[in-house]
Tab-separated table of C-alpha atoms in Angstrom:
chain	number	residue	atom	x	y	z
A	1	UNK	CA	13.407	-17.746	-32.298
A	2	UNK	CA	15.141	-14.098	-31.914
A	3	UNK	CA	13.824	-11.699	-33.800
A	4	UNK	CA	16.245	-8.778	-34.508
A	5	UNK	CA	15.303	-5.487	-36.223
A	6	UNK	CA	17.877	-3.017	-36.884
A	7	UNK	CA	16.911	0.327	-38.198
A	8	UNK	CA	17.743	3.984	-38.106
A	9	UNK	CA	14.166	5.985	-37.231
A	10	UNK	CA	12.166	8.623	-38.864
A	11	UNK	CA	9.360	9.999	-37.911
A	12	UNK	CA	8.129	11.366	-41.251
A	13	UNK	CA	5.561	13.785	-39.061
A	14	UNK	CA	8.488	16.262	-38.119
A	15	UNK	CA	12.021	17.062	-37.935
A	16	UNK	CA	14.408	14.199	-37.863
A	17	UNK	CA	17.370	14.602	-35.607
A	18	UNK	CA	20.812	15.152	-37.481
A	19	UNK	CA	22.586	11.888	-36.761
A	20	UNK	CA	19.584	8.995	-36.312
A	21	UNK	CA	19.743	6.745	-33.299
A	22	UNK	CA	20.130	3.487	-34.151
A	23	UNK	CA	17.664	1.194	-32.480
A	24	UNK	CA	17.647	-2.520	-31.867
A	25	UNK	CA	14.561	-4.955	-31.173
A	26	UNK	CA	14.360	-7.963	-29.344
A	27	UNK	CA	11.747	-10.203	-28.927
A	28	UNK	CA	13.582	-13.442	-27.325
A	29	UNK	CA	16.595	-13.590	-26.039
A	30	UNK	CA	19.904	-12.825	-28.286
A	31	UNK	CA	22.345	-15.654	-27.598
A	32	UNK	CA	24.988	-12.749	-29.394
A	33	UNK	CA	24.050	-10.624	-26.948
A	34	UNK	CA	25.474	-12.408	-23.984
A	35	UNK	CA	29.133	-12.241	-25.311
A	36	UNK	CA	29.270	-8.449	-26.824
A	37	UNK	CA	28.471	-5.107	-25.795
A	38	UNK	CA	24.998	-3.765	-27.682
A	39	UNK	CA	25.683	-2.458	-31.004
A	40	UNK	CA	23.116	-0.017	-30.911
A	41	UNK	CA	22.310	3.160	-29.427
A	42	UNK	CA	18.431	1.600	-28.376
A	43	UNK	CA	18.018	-2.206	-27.559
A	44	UNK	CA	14.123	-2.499	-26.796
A	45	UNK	CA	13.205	-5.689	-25.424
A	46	UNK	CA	9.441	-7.307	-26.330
A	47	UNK	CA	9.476	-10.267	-23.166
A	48	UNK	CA	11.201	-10.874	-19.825
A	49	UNK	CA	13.375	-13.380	-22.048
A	50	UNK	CA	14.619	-10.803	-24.242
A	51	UNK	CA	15.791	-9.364	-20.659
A	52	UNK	CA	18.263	-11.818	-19.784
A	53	UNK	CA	21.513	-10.865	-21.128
A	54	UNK	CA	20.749	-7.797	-19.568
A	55	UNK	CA	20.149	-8.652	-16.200
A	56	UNK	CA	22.980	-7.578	-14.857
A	57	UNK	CA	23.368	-4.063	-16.308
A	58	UNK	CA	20.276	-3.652	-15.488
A	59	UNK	CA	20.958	-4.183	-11.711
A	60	UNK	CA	24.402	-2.228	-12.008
A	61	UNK	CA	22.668	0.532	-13.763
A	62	UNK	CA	20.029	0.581	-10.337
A	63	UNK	CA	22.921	0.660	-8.081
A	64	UNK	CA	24.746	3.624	-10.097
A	65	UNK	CA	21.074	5.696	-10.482
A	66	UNK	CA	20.481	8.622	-8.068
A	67	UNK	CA	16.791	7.941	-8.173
A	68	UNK	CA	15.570	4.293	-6.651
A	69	UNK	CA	12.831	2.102	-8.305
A	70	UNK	CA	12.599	-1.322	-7.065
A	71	UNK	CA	9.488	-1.988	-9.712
A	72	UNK	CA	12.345	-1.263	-12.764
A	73	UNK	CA	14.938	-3.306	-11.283
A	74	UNK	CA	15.988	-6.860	-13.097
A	75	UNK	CA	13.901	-9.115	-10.940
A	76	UNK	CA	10.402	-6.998	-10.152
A	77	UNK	CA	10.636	-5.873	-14.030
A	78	UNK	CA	11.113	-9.278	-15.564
A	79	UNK	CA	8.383	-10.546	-13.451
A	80	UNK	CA	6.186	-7.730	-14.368
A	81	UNK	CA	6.932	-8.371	-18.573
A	82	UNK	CA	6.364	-11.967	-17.781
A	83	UNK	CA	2.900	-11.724	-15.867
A	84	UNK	CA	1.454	-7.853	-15.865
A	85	UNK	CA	1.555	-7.508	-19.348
A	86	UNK	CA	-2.162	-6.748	-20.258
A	87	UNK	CA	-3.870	-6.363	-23.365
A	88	UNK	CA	-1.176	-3.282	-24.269
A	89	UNK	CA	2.418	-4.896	-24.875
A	90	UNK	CA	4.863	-3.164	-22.313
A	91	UNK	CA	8.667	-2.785	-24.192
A	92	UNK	CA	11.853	-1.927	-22.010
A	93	UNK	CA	13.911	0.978	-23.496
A	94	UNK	CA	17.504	-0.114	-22.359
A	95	UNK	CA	19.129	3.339	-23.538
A	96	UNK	CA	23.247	3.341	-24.468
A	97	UNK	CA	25.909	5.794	-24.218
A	98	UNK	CA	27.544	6.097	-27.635
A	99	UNK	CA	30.847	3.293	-27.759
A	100	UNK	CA	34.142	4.523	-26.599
A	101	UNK	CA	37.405	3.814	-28.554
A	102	UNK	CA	37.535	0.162	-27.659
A	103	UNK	CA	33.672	0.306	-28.821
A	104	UNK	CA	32.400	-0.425	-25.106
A	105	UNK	CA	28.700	1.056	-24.341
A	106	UNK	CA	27.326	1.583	-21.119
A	107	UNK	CA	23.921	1.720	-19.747
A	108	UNK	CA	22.339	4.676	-19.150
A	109	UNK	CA	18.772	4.540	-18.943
A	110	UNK	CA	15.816	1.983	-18.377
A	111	UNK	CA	12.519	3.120	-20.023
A	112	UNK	CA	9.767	0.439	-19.632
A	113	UNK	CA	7.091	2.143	-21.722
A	114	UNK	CA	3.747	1.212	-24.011
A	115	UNK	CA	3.175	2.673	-26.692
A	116	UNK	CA	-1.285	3.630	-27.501
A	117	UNK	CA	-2.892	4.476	-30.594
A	118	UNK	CA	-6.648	5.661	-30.480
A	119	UNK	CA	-5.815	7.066	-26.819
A	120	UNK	CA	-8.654	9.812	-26.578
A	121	UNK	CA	-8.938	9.654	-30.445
A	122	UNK	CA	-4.941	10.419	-30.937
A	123	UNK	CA	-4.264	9.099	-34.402
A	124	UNK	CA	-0.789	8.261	-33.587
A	125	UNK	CA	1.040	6.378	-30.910
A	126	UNK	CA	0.928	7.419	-27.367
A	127	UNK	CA	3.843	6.193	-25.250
A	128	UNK	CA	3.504	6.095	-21.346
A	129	UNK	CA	6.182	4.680	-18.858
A	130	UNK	CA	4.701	1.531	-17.676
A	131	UNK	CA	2.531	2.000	-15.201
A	132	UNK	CA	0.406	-1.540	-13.975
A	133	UNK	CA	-2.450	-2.447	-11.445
A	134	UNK	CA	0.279	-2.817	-8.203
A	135	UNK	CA	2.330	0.169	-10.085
A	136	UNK	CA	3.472	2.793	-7.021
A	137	UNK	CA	6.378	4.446	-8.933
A	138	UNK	CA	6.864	4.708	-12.418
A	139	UNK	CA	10.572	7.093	-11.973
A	140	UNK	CA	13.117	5.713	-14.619
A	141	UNK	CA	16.282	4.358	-13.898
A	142	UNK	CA	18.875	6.767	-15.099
A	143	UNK	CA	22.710	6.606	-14.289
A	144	UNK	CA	24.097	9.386	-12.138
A	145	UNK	CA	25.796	12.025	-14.102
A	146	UNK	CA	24.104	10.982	-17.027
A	147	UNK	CA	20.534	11.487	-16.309
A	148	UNK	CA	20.038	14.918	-18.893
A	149	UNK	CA	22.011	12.381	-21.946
A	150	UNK	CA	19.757	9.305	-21.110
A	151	UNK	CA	16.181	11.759	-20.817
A	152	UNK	CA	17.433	13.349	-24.337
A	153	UNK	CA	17.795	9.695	-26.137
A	154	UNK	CA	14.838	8.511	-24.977
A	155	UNK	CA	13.083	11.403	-26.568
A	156	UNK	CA	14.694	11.102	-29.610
A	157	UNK	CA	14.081	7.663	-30.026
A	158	UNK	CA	10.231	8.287	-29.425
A	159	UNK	CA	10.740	11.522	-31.722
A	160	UNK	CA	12.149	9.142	-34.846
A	161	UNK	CA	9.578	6.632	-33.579
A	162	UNK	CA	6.502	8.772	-34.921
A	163	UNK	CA	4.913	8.988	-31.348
A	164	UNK	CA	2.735	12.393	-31.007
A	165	UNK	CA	3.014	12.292	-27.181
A	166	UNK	CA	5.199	10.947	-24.201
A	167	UNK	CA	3.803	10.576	-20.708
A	168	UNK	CA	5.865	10.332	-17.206
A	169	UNK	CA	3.536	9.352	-14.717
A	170	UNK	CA	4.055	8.748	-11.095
A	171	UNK	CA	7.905	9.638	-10.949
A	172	UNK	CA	9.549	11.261	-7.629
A	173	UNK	CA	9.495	15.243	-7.741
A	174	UNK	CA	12.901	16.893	-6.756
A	175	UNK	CA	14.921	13.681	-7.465
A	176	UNK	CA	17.715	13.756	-9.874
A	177	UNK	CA	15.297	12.458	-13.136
A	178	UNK	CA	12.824	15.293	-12.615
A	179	UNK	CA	15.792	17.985	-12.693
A	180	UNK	CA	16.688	16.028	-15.844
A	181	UNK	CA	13.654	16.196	-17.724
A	182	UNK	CA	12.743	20.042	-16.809
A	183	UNK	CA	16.254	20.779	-18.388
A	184	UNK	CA	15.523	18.757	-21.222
A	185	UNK	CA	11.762	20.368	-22.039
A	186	UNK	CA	13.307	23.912	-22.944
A	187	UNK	CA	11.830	23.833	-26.740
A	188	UNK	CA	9.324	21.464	-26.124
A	189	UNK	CA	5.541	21.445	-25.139
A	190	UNK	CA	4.461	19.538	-22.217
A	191	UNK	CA	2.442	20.141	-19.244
A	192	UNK	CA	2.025	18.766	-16.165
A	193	UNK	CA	-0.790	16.679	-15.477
A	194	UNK	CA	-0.792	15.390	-11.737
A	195	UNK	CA	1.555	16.758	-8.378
A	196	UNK	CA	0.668	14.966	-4.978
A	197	UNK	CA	2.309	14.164	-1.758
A	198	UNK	CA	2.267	10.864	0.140
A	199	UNK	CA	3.112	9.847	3.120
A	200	UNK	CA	6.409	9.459	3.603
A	201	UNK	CA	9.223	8.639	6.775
A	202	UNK	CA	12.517	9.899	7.473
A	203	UNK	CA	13.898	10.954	10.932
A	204	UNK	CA	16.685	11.490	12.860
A	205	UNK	CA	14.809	11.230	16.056
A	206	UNK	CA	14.525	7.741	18.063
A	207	UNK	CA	10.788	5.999	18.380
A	208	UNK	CA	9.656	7.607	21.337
A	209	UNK	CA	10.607	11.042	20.126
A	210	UNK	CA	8.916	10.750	17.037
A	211	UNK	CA	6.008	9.913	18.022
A	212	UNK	CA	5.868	12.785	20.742
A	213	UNK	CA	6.731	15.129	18.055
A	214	UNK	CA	4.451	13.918	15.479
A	215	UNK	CA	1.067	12.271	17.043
A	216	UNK	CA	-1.212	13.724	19.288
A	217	UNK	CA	-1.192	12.859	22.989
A	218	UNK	CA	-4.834	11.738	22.839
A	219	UNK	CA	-4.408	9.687	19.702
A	220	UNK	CA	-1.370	8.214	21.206
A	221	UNK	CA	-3.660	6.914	24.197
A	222	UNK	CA	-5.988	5.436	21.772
A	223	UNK	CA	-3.318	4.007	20.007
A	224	UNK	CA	-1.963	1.955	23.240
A	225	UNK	CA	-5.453	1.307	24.207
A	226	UNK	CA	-5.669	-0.478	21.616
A	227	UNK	CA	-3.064	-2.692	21.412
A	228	UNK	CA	-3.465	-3.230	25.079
A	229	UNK	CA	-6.690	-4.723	23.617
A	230	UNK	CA	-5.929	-6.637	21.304
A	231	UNK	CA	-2.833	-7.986	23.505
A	232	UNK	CA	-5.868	-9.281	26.014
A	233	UNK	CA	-6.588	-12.054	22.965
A	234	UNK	CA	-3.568	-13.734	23.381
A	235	UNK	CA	0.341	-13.679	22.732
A	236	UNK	CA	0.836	-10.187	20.578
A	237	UNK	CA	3.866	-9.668	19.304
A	238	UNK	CA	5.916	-6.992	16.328
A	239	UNK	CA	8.090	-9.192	14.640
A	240	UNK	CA	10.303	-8.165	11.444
A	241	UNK	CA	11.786	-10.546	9.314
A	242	UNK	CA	14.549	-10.703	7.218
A	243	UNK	CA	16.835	-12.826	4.946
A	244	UNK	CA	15.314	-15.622	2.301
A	245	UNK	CA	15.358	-18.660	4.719
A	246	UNK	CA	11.321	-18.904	5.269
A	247	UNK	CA	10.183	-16.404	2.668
A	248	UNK	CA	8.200	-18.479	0.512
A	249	UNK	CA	6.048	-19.779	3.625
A	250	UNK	CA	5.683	-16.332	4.466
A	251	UNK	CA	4.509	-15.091	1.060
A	252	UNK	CA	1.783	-17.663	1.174
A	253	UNK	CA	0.478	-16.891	4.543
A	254	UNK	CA	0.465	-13.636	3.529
A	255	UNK	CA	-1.936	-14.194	0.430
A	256	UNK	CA	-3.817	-16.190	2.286
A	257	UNK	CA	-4.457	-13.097	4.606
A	258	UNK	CA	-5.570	-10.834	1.839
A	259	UNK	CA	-7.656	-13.555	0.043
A	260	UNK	CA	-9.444	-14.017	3.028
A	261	UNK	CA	-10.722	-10.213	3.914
A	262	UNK	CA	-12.640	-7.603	1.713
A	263	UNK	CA	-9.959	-8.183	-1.342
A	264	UNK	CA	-10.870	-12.078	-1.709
A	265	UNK	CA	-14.639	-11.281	-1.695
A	266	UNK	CA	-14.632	-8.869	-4.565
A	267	UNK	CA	-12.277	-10.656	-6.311
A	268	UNK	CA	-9.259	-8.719	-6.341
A	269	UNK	CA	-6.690	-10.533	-4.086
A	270	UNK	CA	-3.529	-11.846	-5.465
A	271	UNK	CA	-4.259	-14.938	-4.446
A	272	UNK	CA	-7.316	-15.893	-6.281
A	273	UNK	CA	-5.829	-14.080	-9.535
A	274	UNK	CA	-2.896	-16.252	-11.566
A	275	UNK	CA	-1.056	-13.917	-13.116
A	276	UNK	CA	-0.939	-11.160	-10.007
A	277	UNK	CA	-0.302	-14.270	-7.692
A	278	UNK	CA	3.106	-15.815	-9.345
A	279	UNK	CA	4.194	-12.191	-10.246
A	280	UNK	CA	4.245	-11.509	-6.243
A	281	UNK	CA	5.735	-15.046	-5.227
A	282	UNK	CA	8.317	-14.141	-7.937
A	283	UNK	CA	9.447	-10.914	-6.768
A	284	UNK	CA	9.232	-11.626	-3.347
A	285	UNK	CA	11.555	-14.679	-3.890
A	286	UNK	CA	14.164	-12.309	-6.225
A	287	UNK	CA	14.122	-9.722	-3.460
A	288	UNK	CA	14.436	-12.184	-0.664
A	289	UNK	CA	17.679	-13.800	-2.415
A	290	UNK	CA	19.250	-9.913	-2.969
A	291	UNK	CA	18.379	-9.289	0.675
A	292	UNK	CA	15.792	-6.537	-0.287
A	293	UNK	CA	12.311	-8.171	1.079
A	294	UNK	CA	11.501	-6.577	4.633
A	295	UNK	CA	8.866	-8.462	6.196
A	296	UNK	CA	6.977	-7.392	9.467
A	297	UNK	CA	3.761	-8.569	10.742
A	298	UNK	CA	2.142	-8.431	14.156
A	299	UNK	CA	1.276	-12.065	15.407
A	300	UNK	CA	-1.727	-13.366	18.092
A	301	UNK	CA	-0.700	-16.152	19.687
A	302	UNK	CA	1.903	-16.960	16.237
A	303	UNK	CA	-1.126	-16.556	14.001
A	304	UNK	CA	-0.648	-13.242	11.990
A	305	UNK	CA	-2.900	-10.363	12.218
A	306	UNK	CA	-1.061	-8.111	10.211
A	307	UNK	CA	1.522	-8.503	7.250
A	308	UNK	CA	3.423	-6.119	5.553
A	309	UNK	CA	5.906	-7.203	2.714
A	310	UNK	CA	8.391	-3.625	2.001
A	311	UNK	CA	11.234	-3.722	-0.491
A	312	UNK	CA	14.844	-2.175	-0.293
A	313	UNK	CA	16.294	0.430	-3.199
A	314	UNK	CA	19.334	1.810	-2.401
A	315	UNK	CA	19.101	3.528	1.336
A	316	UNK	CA	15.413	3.670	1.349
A	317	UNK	CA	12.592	1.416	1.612
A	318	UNK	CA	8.989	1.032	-0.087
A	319	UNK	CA	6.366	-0.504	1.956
A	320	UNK	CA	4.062	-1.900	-0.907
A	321	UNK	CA	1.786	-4.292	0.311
A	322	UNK	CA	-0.155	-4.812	3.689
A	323	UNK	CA	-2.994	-7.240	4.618
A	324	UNK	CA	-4.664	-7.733	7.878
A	325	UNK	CA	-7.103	-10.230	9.413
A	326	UNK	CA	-10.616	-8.543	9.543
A	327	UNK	CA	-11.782	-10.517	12.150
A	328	UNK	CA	-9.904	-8.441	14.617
A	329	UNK	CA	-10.696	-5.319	12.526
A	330	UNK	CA	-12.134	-3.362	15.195
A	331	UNK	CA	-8.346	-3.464	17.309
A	332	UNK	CA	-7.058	-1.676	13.640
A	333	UNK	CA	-4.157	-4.148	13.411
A	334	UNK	CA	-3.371	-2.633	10.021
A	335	UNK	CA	-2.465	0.810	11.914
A	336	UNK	CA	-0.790	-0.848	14.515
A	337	UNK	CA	1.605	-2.392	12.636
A	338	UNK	CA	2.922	0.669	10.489
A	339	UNK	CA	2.805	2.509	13.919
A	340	UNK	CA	5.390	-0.484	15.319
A	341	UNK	CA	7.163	-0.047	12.303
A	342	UNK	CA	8.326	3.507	12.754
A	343	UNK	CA	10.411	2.388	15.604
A	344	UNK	CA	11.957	-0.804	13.766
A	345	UNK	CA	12.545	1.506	10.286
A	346	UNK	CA	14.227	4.299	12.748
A	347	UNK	CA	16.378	2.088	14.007
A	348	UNK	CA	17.270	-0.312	10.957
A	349	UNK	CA	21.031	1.317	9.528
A	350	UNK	CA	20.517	0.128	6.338
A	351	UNK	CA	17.345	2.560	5.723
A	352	UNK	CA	17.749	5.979	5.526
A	353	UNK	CA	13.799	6.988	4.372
A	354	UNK	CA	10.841	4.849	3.972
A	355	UNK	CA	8.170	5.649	0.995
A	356	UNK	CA	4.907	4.602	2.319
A	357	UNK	CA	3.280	3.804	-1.379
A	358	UNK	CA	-0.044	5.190	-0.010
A	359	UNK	CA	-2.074	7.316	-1.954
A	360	UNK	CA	-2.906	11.278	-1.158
A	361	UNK	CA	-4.347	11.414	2.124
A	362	UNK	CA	-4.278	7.954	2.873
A	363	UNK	CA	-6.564	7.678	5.782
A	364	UNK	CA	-4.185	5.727	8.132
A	365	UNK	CA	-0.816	6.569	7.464
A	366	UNK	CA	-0.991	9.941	6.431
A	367	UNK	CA	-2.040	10.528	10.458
A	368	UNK	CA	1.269	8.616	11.788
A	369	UNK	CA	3.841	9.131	9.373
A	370	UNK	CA	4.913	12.962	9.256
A	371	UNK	CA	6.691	13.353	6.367
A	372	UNK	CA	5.787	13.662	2.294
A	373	UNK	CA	7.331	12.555	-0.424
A	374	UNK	CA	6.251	14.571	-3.839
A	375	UNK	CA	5.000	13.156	-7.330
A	376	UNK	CA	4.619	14.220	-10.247
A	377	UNK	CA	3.095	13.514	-14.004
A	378	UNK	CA	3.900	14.926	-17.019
A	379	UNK	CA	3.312	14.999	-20.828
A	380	UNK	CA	5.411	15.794	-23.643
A	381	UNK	CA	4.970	16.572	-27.447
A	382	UNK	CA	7.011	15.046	-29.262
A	383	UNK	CA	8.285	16.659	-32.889
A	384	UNK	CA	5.493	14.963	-34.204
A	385	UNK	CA	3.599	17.941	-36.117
A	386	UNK	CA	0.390	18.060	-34.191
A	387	UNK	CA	1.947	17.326	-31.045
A	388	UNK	CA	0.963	20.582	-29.886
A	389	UNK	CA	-2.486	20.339	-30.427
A	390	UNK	CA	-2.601	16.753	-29.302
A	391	UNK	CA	-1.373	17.641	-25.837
A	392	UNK	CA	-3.933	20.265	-25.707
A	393	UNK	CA	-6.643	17.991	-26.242
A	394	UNK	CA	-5.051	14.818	-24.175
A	395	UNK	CA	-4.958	16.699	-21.249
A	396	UNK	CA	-8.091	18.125	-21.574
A	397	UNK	CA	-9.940	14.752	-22.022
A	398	UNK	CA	-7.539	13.343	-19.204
A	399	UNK	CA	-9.224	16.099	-16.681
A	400	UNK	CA	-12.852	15.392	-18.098
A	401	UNK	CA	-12.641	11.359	-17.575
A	402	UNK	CA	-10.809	11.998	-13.843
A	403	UNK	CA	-13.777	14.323	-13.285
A	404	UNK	CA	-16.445	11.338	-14.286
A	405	UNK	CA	-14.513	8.750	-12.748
A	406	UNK	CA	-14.860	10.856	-9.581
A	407	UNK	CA	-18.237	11.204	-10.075
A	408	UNK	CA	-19.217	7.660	-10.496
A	409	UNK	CA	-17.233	6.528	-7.257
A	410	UNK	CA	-19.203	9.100	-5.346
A	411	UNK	CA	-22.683	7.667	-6.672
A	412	UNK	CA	-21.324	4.023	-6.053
A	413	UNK	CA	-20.489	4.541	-2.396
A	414	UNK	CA	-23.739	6.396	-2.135
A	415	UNK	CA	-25.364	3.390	-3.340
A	416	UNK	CA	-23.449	0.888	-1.723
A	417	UNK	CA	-24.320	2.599	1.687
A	418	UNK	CA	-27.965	2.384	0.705
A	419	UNK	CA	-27.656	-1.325	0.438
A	420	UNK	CA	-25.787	-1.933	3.086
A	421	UNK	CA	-28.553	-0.092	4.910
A	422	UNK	CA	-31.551	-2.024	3.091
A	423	UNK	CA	-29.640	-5.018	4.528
A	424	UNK	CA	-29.223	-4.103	8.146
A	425	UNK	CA	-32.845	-3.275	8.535
C-alpha cells in the first residue's frame, strides 16, 4: 500500500521560512511516480521500495555530483535501506529544484538521514546523515553547480521539520559539498566535531618510482623478503579482476575468507550475519553489472590468501573491504596485496585516486600509501529555539562518551593481553 503525505512544514520552535517547502513521503513505492516528475520540493522515501522510481535520477544525479559516494548511489543505498536499517529508521531526502515553465524538476540532492530523539537527553529530533556499521563516507550527493541550493533545502526542510540539530559526519574536506555547507552556515551555529586524514593514493609516478619515493629502502627489502617467502609455498600470484562474469563465486570465497579468521570467531563476519551478508552479495552484484566492483586478491597455488573487493565513483576508487587467510599471517598477505595494488591502481586509466577507507593511522596502509585524504564532521543548529544550547551540550557529551569509549578499549586490550598471557603459560 503507498502511503503519501503531503504537507507544508512548521517547526513551531522558531522562525518559519517565508515560502514553506513542500514535502512528500513515501513509504512504498508510488506507481504515479514512475510516469511524472515529483510534485514536491522534498520526496523522502521510508524503504528501498519507495526508491524505485527513483533509481535512475538517483544514478544521474551521482554522475552529475562533483563529490563521489558509492555508499549513496541507487544500488549500495537500496541495499543498505533494505538490510542496514537498525533499530533507528534511515529516510532518503531526494531534494528538488523548484519546476521550470513546463513544470519539470530536477534532482539536486540525496540526503539519507535518521532522525533521534532522547540523543544525550535532546528533547527533540536529532537528524544525522546515515552513517551504518560498514559506513566509510557519509558525503551527500549534490549536483554540480547546485551544491549551495541543495545544502540550503535540506536545512530548511529539517528547519520546518522541528529538528534541534543536524549532523554531517564523515564527509570529504575540501570537496565541492564542504565549500557548500561553510557558505551556507553564515547565521547559523554549528561546530565541528571530528577532522582526520586517511590514507589515501594518487600519483603521477609509475610503480617502481613510487615506491622509491615513498617507502624506505629497508622496509622495501622486508617487503620482497617476504613475498619471496611466501612465494616458496607454492604458485603466488597478484591477480585483479574485473567485469561481472564470476563475481558471485568470488563474493563467496571471499566471505568465506573473513568468516574463517579473527572476524568469524568473534562473530562479526559478514558471513555468519544475515542481514550484513545479502547486503554485500547485493552490492557487489549491482556494482559488478555497472562495471564498478574491482577485485584483486593474491592467490597460493589458486587458493586465495588475500581478497580485496574496491568500488568505482566517478575517476576514483574506494577500497572497502579486505580479508586474508591467517594461516599464512606471519608472510602479512594483507600488506602485500595493497602494496601490489599500487602498481595495478597506477596503471589502471580509469582511476585517477584511490581512497583507502582506513581509519587514522591505520597501521598498514598508512606506511605504504603516501597520500591523505581529509574528513570532516560537523553539527548544525537548526532554527529550533534551543538549538544553540543544544549544540553546546551535544558536543560536549559527544567528547565525554569518545573519552570513555577510549578508556574502556584501553582497559579491554589490557585485559585481553593478560589472558592471553594466563593462557600461554
Amino acid at each position: 500500500m503507498t502511503d503519501i503525505r503531503r504537507y507544508p512544514l512548521f517547526a513551531g520552535f522558531g522562525d518559519a521560512p517565508a515560502v514553506p517547502l513542500s514535502v512528500e513521503t513515501l513509504s512504498h513505492a508510488a506507481r504515479y511516480a514512475y510516469d511524472r516528475p515529483p510534485s514536491a520540493d522534498i520526496v523522502v522515501l521510508e524503504s528501498a521500495d519507495a526508491m524505485t522510481p527513483y533509481l535512475d535520477s538517483i544514478d544521474d544525479l551521482a554522475r552529475g555530483s562533483a563529490d563521489t559516494n558509492p555508499q549513496f548511489e541507487s544500488v549500495t543505498l537500496a541495499a543498505s535501506m533494505e538490510h542496514l536499517q537498525g533499530r533507528a529508521a534511515a529516510r532518503v531526502a531526494l531534494v528538488w529544484s523548484a519546476p521550470d515553465n513546463g513544470g519539470k524538476r530536477q534532482l539536486l540532492g540525496v540526503f539519507p538521514y535518521k532522525s533521534v530523539r532522547g540523543h544525550f537527553g535532546i528533547p527533540a529530533p536529532v537528524w544525522s546523515l546515515w552513517e551504518h556499521i560498514h559506513s566509510y563516507t557519509a558525503t551527500p550527493l549534490v549536483r554540480a553547480g547546485h551544491e549551495r541550493h541543495a545544502v540550503r533545502r535540506f536545512l530548511a526542510f529539517a528547519d520546518q521539520s522541528g529538528a534541534a540539530l543536524v549532523r554531517f559526519p564523515l564527509f570529504e574536506a575540501l570537496g565541492a559539498f564542504d565549500a557548500a555547507l561553510d557558505d551556507v552556515l553564515h547565521g547559523r551555529a554549528w561546530r565541528e566535531t571530528d577532522r582526520h586524514e586517511r590514507a589515501f593514493l594518487q600519483s603521477d609516478l609509475d610503480e617502481d618510482a613510487y615506491l622509491a619515493a615513498h617507502i624506505r629502502k629497508k622496509k622495501r627489502k622486508e617487503f620482497t623478503r617476504l613475498w619471496n617467502r611466501l612465494a616458496e609455498q607454492g604458485d603466488l600470484k597478484f591477480v585483479v579482476h574485473e567485469g561481472g562474469s564470476e563475481a558471485a563465486a568470488w563474493v563467496q570465497r571471499f566471505l568465506r575468507l573473513e568468516a574463517a579468521g579473527w572476524k568469524g570467531k568473534r562473530g562479526t563476519a559478514m558471513k555468519v550475519r544475515p542481514h550484513e551478508r545479502a547486503w554485500f552479495e547485493a552490492i557487489c552484484a549491482g556494482a559488478a553489472a555497472q562495471d564498478k566492483l574491482v577485485r584483486t586478491e593474491l592467490t597460493l597455488d589458486g587458493t586465495p590468501v588475500a581478497m580485496l573487493a574496491s568500488f568505482r565513483a566517478g575517476a576514483g576508487l574506494y577500497t572497502f573491504k579486505i580479508a586474508f587467510d591467517e594461516t599464512y599471517a606471519r608472510f602479512s598477505p594483507g600488506t602485500l596485496l595493497m602494496l601490489k595494488g599500487i602498481g595495478a591502481f597506477l596503471r589502471d586509466g580509469r582511476t585517477e585516486w584511490v581512497d583507502s577507507c582506513a581509519i587514522p593511522g591505520h597501521p598498514m596502509v598508512d606506511h605504504i600509501w603516501a597520500q591523505r585524504r581529509t574528513m570532516r564532521s560537523v553539527t548544525i543548529a537548526t532554527r529550533h529555539r534551543a538549538g544553540p544550547l543544544f549544540l553546546s551540550w551535544s558536543v560536549a557529551a559527544t567528547h565525554l562518551a569518545e573519552r570513555a569509549r577510549e578508556r574502556l578499549r584501553v582497559l579491554y586490550d589490557r585485559f585481553r593481553k593478560e589472558i592471553e598471557n594466563d593462557q600461554a603459560d
